[in-house]
Structures are given as C-alpha cells and as structure tokens.
Short mmCIF file of C-alpha atoms in Angstrom, two decimals:
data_model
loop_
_atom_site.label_atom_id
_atom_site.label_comp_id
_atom_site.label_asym_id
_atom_site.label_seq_id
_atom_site.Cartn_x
_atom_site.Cartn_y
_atom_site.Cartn_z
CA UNK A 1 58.36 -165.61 10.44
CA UNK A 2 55.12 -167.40 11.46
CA UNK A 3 55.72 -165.61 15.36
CA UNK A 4 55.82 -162.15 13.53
CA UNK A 5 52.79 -162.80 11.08
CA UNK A 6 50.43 -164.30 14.38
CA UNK A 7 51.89 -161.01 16.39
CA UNK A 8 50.07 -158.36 13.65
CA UNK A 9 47.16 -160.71 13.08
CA UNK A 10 46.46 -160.07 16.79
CA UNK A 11 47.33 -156.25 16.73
CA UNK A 12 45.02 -155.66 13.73
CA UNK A 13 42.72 -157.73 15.58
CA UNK A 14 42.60 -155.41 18.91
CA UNK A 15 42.81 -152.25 16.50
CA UNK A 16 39.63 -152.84 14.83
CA UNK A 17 37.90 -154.05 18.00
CA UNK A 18 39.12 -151.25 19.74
CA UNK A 19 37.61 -148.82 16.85
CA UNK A 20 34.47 -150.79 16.30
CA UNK A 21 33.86 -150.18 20.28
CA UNK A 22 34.37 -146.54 19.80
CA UNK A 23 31.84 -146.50 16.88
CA UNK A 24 29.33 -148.27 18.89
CA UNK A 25 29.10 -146.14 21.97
CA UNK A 26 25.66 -143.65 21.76
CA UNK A 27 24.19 -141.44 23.24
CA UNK A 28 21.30 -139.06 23.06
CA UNK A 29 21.33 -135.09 21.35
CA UNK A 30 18.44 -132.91 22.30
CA UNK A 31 17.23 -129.62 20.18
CA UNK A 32 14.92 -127.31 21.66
CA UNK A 33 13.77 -123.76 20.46
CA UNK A 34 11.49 -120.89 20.89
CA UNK A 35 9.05 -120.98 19.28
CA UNK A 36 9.27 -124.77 18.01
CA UNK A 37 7.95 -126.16 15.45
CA UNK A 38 11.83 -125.24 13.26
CA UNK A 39 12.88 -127.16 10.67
CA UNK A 40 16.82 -128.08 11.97
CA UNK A 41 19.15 -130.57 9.73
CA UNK A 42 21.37 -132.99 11.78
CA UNK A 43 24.48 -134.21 9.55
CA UNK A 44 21.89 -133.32 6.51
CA UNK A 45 18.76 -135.48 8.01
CA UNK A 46 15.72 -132.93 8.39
CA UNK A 47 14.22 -132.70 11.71
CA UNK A 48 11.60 -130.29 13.41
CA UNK A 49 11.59 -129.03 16.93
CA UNK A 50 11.62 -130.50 19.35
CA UNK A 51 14.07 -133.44 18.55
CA UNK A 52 15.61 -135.73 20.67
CA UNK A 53 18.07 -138.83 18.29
CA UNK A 54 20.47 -141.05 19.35
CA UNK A 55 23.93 -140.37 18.11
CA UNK A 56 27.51 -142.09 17.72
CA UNK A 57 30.33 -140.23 19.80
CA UNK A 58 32.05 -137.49 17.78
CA UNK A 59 31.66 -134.51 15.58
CA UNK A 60 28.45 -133.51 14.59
CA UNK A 61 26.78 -130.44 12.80
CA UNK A 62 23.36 -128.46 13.37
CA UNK A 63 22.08 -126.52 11.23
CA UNK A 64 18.80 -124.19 11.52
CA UNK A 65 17.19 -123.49 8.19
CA UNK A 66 14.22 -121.01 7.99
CA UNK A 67 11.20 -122.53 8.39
CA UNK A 68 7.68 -121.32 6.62
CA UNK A 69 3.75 -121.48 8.39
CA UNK A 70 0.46 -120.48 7.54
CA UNK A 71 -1.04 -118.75 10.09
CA UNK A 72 -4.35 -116.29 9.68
CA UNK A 73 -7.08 -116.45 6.62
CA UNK A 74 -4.21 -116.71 3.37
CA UNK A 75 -5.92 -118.98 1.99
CA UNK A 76 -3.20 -121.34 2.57
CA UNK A 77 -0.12 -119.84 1.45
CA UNK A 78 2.78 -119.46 3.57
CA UNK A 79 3.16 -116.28 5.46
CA UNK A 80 4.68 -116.25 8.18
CA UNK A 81 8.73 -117.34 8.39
CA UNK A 82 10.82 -118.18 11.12
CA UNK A 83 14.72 -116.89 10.75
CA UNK A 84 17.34 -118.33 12.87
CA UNK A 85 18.77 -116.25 15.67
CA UNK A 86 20.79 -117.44 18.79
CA UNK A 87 21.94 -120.10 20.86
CA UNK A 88 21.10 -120.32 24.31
CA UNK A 89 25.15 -120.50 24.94
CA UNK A 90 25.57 -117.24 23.31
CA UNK A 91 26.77 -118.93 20.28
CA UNK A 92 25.73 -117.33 16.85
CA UNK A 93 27.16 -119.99 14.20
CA UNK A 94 24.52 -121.51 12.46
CA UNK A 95 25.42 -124.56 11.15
CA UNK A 96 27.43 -125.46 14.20
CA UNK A 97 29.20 -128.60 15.16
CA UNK A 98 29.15 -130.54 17.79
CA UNK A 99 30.97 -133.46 19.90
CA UNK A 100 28.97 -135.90 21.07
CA UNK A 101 30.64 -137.18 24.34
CA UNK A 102 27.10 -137.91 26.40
CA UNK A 103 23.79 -136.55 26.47
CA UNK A 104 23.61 -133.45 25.03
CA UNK A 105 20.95 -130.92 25.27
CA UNK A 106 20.75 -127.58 22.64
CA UNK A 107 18.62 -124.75 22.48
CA UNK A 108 18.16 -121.58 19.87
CA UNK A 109 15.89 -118.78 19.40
CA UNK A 110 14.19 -117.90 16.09
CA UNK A 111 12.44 -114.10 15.11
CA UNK A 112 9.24 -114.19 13.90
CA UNK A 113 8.70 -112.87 10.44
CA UNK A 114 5.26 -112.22 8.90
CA UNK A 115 4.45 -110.98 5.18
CA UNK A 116 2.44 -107.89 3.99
CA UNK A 117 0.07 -108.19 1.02
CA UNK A 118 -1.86 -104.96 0.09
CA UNK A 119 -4.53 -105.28 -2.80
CA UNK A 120 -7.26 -102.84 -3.54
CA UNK A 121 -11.20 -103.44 -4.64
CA UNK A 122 -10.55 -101.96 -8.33
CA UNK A 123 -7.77 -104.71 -9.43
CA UNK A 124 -5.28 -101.85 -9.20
CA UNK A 125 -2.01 -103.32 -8.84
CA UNK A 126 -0.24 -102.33 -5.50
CA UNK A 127 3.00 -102.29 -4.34
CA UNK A 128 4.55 -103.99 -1.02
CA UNK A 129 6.86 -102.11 0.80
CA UNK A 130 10.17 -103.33 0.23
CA UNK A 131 11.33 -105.91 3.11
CA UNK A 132 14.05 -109.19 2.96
CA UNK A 133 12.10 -111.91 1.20
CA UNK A 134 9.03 -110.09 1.37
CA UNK A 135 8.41 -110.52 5.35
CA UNK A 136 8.62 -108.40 8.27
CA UNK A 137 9.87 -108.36 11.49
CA UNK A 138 6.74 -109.27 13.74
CA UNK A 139 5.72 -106.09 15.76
CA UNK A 140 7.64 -103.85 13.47
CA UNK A 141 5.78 -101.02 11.99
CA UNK A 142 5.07 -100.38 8.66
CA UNK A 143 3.51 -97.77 6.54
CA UNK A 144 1.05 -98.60 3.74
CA UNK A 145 -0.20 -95.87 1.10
CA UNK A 146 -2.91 -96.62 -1.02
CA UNK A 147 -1.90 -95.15 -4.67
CA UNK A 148 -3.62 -92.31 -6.26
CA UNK A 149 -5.87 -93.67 -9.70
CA UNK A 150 -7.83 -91.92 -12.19
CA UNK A 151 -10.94 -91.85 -11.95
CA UNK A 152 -11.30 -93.38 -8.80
CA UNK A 153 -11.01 -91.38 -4.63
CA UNK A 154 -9.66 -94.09 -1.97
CA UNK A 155 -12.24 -94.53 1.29
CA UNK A 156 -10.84 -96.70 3.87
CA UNK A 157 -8.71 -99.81 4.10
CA UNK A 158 -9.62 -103.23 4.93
CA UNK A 159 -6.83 -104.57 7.48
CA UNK A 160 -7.52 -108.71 8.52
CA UNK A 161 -10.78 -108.06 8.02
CA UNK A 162 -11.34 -105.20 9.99
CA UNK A 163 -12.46 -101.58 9.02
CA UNK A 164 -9.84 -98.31 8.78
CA UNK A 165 -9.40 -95.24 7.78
CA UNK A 166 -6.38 -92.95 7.50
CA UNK A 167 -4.17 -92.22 4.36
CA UNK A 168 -0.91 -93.44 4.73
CA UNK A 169 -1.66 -96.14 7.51
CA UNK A 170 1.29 -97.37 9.86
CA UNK A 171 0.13 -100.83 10.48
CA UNK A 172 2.35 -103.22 13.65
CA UNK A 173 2.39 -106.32 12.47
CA UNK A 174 1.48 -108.64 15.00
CA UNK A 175 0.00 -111.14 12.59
CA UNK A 176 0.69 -111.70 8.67
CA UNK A 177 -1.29 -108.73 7.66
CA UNK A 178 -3.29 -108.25 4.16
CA UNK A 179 -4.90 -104.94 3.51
CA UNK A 180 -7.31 -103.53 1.02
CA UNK A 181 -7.43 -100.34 0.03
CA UNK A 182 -11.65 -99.38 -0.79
CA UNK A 183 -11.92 -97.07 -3.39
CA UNK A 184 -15.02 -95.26 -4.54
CA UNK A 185 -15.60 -94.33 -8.45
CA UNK A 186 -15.28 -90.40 -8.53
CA UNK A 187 -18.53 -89.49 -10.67
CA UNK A 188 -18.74 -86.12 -12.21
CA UNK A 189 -20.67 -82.97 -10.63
CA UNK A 190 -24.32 -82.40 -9.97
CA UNK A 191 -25.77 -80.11 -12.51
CA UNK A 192 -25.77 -76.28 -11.58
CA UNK A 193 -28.81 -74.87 -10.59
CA UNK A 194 -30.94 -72.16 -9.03
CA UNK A 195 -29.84 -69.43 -11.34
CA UNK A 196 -30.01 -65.81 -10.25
CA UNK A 197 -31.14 -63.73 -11.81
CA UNK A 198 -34.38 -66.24 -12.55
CA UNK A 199 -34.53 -68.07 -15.90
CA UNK A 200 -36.44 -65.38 -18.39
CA UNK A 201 -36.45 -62.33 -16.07
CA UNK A 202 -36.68 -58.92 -17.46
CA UNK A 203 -35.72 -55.46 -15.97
CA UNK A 204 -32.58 -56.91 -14.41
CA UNK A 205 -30.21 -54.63 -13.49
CA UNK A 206 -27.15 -53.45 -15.91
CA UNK A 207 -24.68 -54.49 -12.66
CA UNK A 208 -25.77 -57.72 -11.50
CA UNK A 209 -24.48 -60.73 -9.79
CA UNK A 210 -24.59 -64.10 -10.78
CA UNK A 211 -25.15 -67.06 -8.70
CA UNK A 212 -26.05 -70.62 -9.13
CA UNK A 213 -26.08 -73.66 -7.22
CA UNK A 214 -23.51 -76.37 -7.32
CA UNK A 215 -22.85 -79.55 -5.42
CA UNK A 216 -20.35 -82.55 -5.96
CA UNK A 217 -21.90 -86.32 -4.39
CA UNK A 218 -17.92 -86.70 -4.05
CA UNK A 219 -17.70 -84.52 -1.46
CA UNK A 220 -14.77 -82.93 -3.50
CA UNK A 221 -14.01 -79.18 -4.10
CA UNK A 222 -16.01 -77.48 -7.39
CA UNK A 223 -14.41 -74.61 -9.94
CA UNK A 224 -16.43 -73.12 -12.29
CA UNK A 225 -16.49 -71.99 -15.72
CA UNK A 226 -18.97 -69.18 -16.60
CA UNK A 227 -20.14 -69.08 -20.01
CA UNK A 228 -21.89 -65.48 -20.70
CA UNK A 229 -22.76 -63.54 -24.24
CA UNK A 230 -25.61 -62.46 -26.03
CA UNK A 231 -25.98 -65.07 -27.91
CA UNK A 232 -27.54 -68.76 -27.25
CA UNK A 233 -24.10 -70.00 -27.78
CA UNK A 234 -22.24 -67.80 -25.26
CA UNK A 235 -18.32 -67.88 -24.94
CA UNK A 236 -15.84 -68.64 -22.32
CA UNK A 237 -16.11 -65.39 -19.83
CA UNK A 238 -14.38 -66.57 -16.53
CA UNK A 239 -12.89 -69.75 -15.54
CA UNK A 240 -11.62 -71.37 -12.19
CA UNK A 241 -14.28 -69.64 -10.30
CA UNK A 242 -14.14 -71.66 -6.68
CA UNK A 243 -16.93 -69.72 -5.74
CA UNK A 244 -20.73 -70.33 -7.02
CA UNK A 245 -21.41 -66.14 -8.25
CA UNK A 246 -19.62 -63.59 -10.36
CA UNK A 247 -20.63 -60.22 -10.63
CA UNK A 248 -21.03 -58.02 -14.37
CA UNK A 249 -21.16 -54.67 -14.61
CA UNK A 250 -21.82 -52.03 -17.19
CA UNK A 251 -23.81 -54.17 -19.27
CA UNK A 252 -26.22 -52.81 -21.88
CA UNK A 253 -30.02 -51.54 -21.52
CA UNK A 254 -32.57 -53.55 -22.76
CA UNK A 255 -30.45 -56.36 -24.02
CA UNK A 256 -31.32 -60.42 -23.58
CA UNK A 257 -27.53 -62.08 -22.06
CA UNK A 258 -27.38 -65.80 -22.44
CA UNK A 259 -25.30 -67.63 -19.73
CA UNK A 260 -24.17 -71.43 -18.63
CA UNK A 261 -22.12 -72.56 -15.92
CA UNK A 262 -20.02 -75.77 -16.03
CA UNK A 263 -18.75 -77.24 -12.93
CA UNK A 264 -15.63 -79.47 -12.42
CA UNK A 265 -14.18 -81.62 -9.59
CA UNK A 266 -11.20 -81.89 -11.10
CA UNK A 267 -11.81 -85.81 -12.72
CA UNK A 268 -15.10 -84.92 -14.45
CA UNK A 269 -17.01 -81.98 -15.20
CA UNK A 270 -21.05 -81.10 -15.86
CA UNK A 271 -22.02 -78.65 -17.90
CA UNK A 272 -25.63 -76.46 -16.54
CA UNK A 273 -28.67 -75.56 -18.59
CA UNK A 274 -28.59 -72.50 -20.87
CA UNK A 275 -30.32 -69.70 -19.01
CA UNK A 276 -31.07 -65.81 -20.20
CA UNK A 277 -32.16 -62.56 -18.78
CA UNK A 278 -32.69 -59.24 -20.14
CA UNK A 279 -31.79 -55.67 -18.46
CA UNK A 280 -34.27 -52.86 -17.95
CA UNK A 281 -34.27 -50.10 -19.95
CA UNK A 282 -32.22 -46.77 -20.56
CA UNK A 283 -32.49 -44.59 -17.82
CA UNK A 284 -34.11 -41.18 -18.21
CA UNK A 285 -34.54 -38.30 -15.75
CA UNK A 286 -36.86 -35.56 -15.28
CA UNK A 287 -39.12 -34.18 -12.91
CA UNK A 288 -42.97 -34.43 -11.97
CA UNK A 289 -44.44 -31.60 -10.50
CA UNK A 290 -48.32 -31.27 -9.29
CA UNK A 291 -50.46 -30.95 -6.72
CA UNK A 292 -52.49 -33.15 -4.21
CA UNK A 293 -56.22 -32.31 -3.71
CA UNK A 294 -58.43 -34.43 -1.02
CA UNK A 295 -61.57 -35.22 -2.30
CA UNK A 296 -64.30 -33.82 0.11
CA UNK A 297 -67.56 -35.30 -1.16
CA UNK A 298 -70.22 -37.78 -0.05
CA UNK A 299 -67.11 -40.67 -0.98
CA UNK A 300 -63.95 -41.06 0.09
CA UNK A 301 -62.89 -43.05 -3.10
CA UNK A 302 -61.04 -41.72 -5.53
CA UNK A 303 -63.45 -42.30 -9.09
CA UNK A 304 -61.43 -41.99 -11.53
CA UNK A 305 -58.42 -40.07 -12.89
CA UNK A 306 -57.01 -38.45 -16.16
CA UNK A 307 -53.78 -40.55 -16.50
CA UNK A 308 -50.29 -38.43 -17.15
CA UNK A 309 -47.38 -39.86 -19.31
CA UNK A 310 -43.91 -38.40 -20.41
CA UNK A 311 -41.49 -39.96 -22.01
CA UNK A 312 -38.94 -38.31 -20.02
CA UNK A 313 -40.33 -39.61 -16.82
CA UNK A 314 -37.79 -42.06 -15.46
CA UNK A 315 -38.84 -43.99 -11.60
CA UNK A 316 -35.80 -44.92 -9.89
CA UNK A 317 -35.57 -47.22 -7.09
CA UNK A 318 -35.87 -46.17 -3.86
CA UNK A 319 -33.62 -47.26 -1.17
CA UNK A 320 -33.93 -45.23 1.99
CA UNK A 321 -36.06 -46.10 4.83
CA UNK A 322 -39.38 -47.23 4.39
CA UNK A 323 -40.89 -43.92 6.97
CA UNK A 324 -40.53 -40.71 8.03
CA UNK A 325 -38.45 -40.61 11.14
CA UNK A 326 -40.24 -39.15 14.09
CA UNK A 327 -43.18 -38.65 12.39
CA UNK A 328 -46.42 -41.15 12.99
CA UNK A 329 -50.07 -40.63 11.95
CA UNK A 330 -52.75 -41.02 14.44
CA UNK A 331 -56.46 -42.40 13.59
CA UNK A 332 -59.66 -41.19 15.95
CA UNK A 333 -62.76 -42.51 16.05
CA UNK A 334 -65.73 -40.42 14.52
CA UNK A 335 -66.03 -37.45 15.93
CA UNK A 336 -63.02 -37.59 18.23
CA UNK A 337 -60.96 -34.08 17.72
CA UNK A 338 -57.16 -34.29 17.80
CA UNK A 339 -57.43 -32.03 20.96
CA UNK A 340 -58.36 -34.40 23.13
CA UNK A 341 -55.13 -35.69 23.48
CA UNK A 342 -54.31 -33.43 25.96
CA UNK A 343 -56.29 -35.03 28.28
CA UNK A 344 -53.65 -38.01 28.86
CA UNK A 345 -50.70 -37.53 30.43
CA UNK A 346 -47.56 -38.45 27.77
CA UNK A 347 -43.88 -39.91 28.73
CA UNK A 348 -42.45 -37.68 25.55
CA UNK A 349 -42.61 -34.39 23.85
CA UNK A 350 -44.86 -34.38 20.66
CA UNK A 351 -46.87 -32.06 18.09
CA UNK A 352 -49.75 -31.92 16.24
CA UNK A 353 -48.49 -30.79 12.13
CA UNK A 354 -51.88 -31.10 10.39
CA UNK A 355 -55.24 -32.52 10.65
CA UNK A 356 -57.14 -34.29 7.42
CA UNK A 357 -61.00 -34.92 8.52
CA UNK A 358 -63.94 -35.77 5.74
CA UNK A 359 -67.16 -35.14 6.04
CA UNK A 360 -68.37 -38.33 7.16
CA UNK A 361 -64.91 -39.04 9.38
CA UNK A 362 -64.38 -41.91 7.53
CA UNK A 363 -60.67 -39.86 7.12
CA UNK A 364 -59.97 -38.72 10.86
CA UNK A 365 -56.36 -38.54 10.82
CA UNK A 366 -53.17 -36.20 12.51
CA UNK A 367 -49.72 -36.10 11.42
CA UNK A 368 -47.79 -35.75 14.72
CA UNK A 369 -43.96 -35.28 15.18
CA UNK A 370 -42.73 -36.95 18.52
CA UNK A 371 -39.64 -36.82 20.57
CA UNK A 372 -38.69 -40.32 20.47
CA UNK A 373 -39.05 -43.20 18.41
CA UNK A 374 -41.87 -44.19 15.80
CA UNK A 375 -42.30 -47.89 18.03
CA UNK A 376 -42.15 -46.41 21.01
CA UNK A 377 -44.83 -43.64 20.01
CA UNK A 378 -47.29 -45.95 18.43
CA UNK A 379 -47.36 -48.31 20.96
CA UNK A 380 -47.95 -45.07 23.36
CA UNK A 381 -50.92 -43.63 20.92
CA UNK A 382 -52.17 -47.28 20.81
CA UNK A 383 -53.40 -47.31 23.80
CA UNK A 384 -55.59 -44.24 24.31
CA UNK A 385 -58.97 -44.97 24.13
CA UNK A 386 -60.32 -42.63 22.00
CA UNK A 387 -57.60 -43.91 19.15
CA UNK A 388 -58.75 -45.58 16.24
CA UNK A 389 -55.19 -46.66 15.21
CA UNK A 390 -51.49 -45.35 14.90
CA UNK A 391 -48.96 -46.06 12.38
CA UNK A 392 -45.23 -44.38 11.06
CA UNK A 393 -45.62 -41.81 8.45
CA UNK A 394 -44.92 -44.45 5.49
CA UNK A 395 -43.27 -43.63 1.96
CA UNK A 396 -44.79 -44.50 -0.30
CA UNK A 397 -43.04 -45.40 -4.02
CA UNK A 398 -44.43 -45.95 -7.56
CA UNK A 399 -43.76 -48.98 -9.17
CA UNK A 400 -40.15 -48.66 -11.49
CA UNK A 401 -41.20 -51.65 -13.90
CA UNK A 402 -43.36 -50.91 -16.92
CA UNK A 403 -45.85 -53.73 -16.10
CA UNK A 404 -46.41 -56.03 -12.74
CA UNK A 405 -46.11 -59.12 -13.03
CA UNK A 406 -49.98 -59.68 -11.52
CA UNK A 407 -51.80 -62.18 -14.29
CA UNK A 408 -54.79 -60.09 -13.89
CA UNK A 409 -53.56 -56.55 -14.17
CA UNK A 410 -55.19 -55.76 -17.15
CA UNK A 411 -58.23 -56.07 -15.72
CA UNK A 412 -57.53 -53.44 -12.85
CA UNK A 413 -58.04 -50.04 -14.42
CA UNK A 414 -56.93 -48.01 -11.26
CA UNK A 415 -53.74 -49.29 -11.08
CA UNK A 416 -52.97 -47.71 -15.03
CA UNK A 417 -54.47 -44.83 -13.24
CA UNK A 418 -52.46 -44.91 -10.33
#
C-alpha cells in the first residue's frame, strides 16, 4: 500500500514538472504593418505597431482593430482611420490565432481612410456624401455640390485652404479634406434707367419704342415688367420682357402716357422711376403752293416777310436723302462767268441747268448736273481756280414741331418768318 501511494506521489510529481516546463518555455512574437502606427490586441492586451513581446508556447490570437489619427488642420479631431486589410501570408482572418513554437514574425496591411467635412460661409447646413463611418477611401474621388439657398448665389469653394471654383467639384482625397462652399448675398437689381423716349418729351411719335437701361451687380439674367397707361399710376402692360425695349403702336395724338419699368433677377426685384411723354399732334394734310422770287436789290438779305398760316397745313418728316443726286451747285468768284469752265479739261460729262448772279455777285452760283457722283464732282470743281466753292444740291426741310426747343427763340423773329 505504502509502494503504490510513493509510486503516484512520484508520477504526479514528474507530471506537473513536466507541464510547468512546458509553461515556462518563451519565445518572442513580432507584428509589423504598413503603415504602422495600428492599434493590434494580443490575447486582449492593446498594442501599437510595431510590437515585438515575449510569449509562452501555444495558441495565441491577433487581432487588428481600426485605428483613428489626426492628420491636417481639424482642429484636433480624428480624421483619418486606418481599416484592417491583409496578411502578408495571404491570410484574411482578422482576429487570427496563432502557435507560438519559436520566434515568430507577422505582418498586415491596413487602407487608409480619410473623412470629408463640407461647411459653407452662411451657417447653411450641408450634407456629406454618404460613405462607411463617414470616411473615404484615400485617393478615391468624390463629388461635392454646394446646395442651392434663397437669397444667397454660391462663388467658389474653399478646399484645405486653397481656392476653387466649379459647381459640383470631384475632389481625390489624398488628405482628410474639409471644404467650404463661399456664397455671395444675391442683392436685388440696379434701378432702370436712361428712358427713351426722354423724361417729359413732347411730339413723340404715336408708334414708338421703349427702351431703358438695366443692369444686375449679380451678374444674373434681368426680366422686365413694363408698367404703361395714361395715368400716374399706370397698369401692368407686359411682363417677362428679357429684353430692355418694347415697342407701342397706334397710340393716341396729343396724349401724356405714363410708364415704369421694374426689373427682376429672379430673388429680388427694383422697381424704376415714373417717367411720361406725350405724342404729337393729329396729322393733317394739304398742300402749299407759291412762288420763289430772288431779291435783286442793293442786299442780298431777305428783310422781312408776311408770314402764311393754315390750319390745314400739316409738315411731315422727311426721310429721303439729304441731296439731289447728280446735281451739285458751283460758287465763282466775283465776276467769274459760268463759261469759263470750259477752259479745263473734265474726267466726266456735266451741264450747266441755271445760273443765279446778284448785282453785287455776292450770289454767283450754277446748278450743274454731272455724270458721276456728287463727291467725286465736288472734289473735281474744288479745285479750279476760279471756284469759289462747290457743294451737293441740298434739301432743304421745314421744321415739323410747333416750337424748337432753342431757349431764345422768341427772340428770333425770322425764324416765325421762316
């Protein structure tokens, strides 16, 4: 009995020696990776890369976990994230395990995440596009939008600090990258302007155009509303006008129109000054007849005159040329005849029509018709030496307005006469 008991005393002895031994024996794991700098747990102890510990023989288990950096101008806060990806064996288990027989050496690979913030200079909240845990895959690209909000027109964005425009931007994110979208506050137009016809004017025409100025400091597109009546409260005539005239017809003689433009660039609008204009009177037609004589005395000056009015006389505008084609009058000095003329030789066909000489030559004219052009016959008569001076055959018009607008016409008797 006592030979038994002393022969498992000495088993149980060996046993635990034997296991103690095996418990003792060491040796040293290594964990590399790329980048370093990972957080890795080692049967639950945290470690960070690189790590080299001494471990007991056996099982053991790895683990990567993902691992958070600042890195840039956050202020501080964590934005860039590493995420486990492969072993340099080829294995992908993460947690692994591991037995520990000798010196061990492990490697891994981690991706590079980095996180997008996008904020804008009017507190406008904006939206990140949607990624895992709010990071990106470093050198992925990614398309930012800056929102549209009332009342204000985006500029540019602010990326890391640095200056650019485009709307959407696709940003590659080689760095945790923050962007600001610049906005500008849209303000509403510049007051319309530079009305035609002028401000007050009188003997406007019963068709006429409208125009104005406009301008937006937004650099955005204008439509107008054109306000038009004859009263100083006008109505609504035309809206949505995208250009800065309209043209009226048929309105009424003699009448005083009242009109305001308001311009809108689609956020705000401005509303012009009230403006007014009044249209000639009713046309009436007849006819003038009469006669022309040339005064022949010691003066060439026309005295005075015995002034003719109708009611029926109506002067129309005039709107053919401004001469008589192939026609020019030709000045001589005193006592120069048209005949001598002949005397120069002449690169075109032409004719003496009439002759008008006073007394004391101070009228020495001919009406001439020529074979070519006015220019080219003035310039010709021009330079004969006995010529005084050569100019077309003008037309000339009476005026179609009942009184000039010269401050001082009431002083000037001939022109009533006239």
């Amino acid at each position: 009995m006592k030979r038994n008991f002393l022969f498992l005393s000495i088993a149980i002895f060996v046993i635990i020696i034997v296991l103690s031994s095996c418990f003792l024996l060491q040796s040293q794991l290594t964990v590399s990776s790329s980048p370093q700098g990972i957080n890795i747990l080692i049967d639950g102890a945290l470690y960070t890369t690189p790590v080299s510990t001494n471990l007991s023989y056996g099982l053991h288990t790895i683990q990567v976990i993902p691992t958070y950096t600042t890195i840039g101008n956050y202020a501080g806060t964590q934005n860039t994230e590493y995420l486990f990806s492969s072993w340099s064996d080829g294995s992908t288990q993460n947690p692994r395990q591991i037995n520990l027989t000798s010196a061990q050496n492990y490697a891994f690979t981690a991706l590079t995440y980095y996180k997008l913030v996008l904020g804008s200079n009017v507190g406008s909240p904006m939206a990140t596009p949607v990624s895992q845990n709010g990071f990106y895959l470093a050198g992925s690209q990614v398309e930012i939008s800056a929102p549209t909000i009332q009342g204000y027109l985006f500029e540019y964005w602010i990326v890391n600090g640095q200056t650019t425009t485009g709307n959407p931007l696709t940003e590659i994110l080689n760095l945790p990258t923050q962007a600001t979208a610049v906005y500008a506050q849209i303000v509403p137009p510049i007051q319309p302007s530079n009305p035609q016809p002028l401000n007050g004017e009188n003997g406007v025409s019963t068709n006429v155009t409208l125009s104005w100025y406009g301008s937006d400091p937004n650099n955005l597109s204008l439509t107008y509303s054109l306000y038009f009546g004859t009263t100083q409260n006008p109505p609504l005539y035309a809206s949505g006008l995208t250009t800065s005239s309209y043209n009226i017809s048929n309105l009424n003689y003699s009448t005083t129109y009242y009109w305001y433009v308001v311009s809108n660039n689609g956020y705000g609008s401005t509303q012009g000054p009230l403006w007014s204009f009044t249209t000639s009177s009713a046309q009436q037609y007849g006819t003038i007849n009469g006669s022309v004589s040339v005064y022949t005395g010691q003066s060439a000056f026309v005295s005075a005159v015995q002034p003719q009015n109708s009611n029926t006389w109506q002067i129309q505008r005039y709107t053919g040329s401004d001469y008589v084609p192939n026609q020019v009058v030709v000045g001589f000095k005193n006592g120069i005849k048209p005949e001598t003329l002949s005397a120069y030789p002449s690169p075109f066909k032409y004719q003496i029509v009439s002759t008008l000489q006073t007394p004391n030559y101070m009228v020495n004219a001919s009406l001439i018709t020529v074979s070519t052009s006015v220019e080219r016959a003035i310039n010709y008569f021009k330079s004969l030496p006995n010529v005084s001076y050569a100019e077309p055959n003008y037309i000339v018009h009476a005026l179609s307005v009942p009184t000039p607008n010269d401050l001082y016409y009431s002083n000037q008797w001939n022109l009533s006469d006239i």
